[in-house]
Amino acid sequence: MELHPKIKEALIEMNFIERYQKLSDSFDNVRTSMDQRLIYIDGEVIMDILEEQGYPATFESKEKFFKIKEQKINEYTFGFHIALDGGMVELIWVVWENDELLLGSPWAVYSRRLIDINYRIKKPIFKDYDDFEDIMIIAFKMFEDFKTVIISK
């Protein structure tokens, strides 16, 4: 399945692949081995970290992910979901243009759709809440850049 042309153009313009690869490489399994990962998390601490960065969130218990409060800008509605599993962070952007869903996939899918179906960028890995916060600082900067590019089209 192809990315929507507006999404594809925005991801290319913001250098998404290079930035996500750098994030993945900075928080990888060489830096944090399997036995060092933060497996059991305190949801309240995660919520506090997200809120401190200016992104109020709720926890969707049925689907097991944190959902950042959606933001409507012009005809676009932006969402950001964060799933934590096994000390890894799965990041998911959601974009609606009016009533049309343009995007709703994890970041790992974008590289496969932009480059090659076999191209894989691994999820960032965290060993503690400081790592998680550092990952999210970068992810939220990318989110803001992505929104800026989308609304400028």
Tab-separated table of C-alpha atoms in Angstrom, residues 8 15 24 28 48 52 66 71 74-75 79 96 99 113-114 124-125 127 129-130 135 140 145 147 151:
chain	number	residue	atom	x	y	z
A	8	LYS	CA	4.911	10.991	1.290
A	15	ASN	CA	14.037	14.043	6.105
A	24	SER	CA	16.821	4.269	16.254
A	28	ASP	CA	19.495	0.588	19.981
A	48	ASP	CA	3.850	12.989	33.502
A	52	GLU	CA	5.799	17.967	30.899
A	66	PHE	CA	-0.819	6.250	25.111
A	71	GLN	CA	-4.878	18.681	17.521
A	74	ASN	CA	-7.179	24.076	9.577
A	75	GLU	CA	-8.650	21.051	7.773
A	79	GLY	CA	-2.874	12.435	16.474
A	96	TRP	CA	-7.089	13.205	8.975
A	99	ASP	CA	-13.112	13.145	6.947
A	113	ARG	CA	6.763	2.500	1.883
A	114	LEU	CA	9.275	5.219	1.021
A	124	PRO	CA	13.996	2.891	19.795
A	125	ILE	CA	14.870	1.031	23.005
A	127	LYS	CA	16.446	1.402	29.746
A	129	TYR	CA	12.520	6.967	32.072
A	130	ASP	CA	15.312	9.389	31.140
A	135	ILE	CA	13.329	9.661	22.753
A	140	PHE	CA	7.850	15.410	19.352
A	145	ASP	CA	8.125	19.550	11.884
A	147	LYS	CA	2.716	19.115	11.071
A	151	ILE	CA	-0.196	22.451	6.829
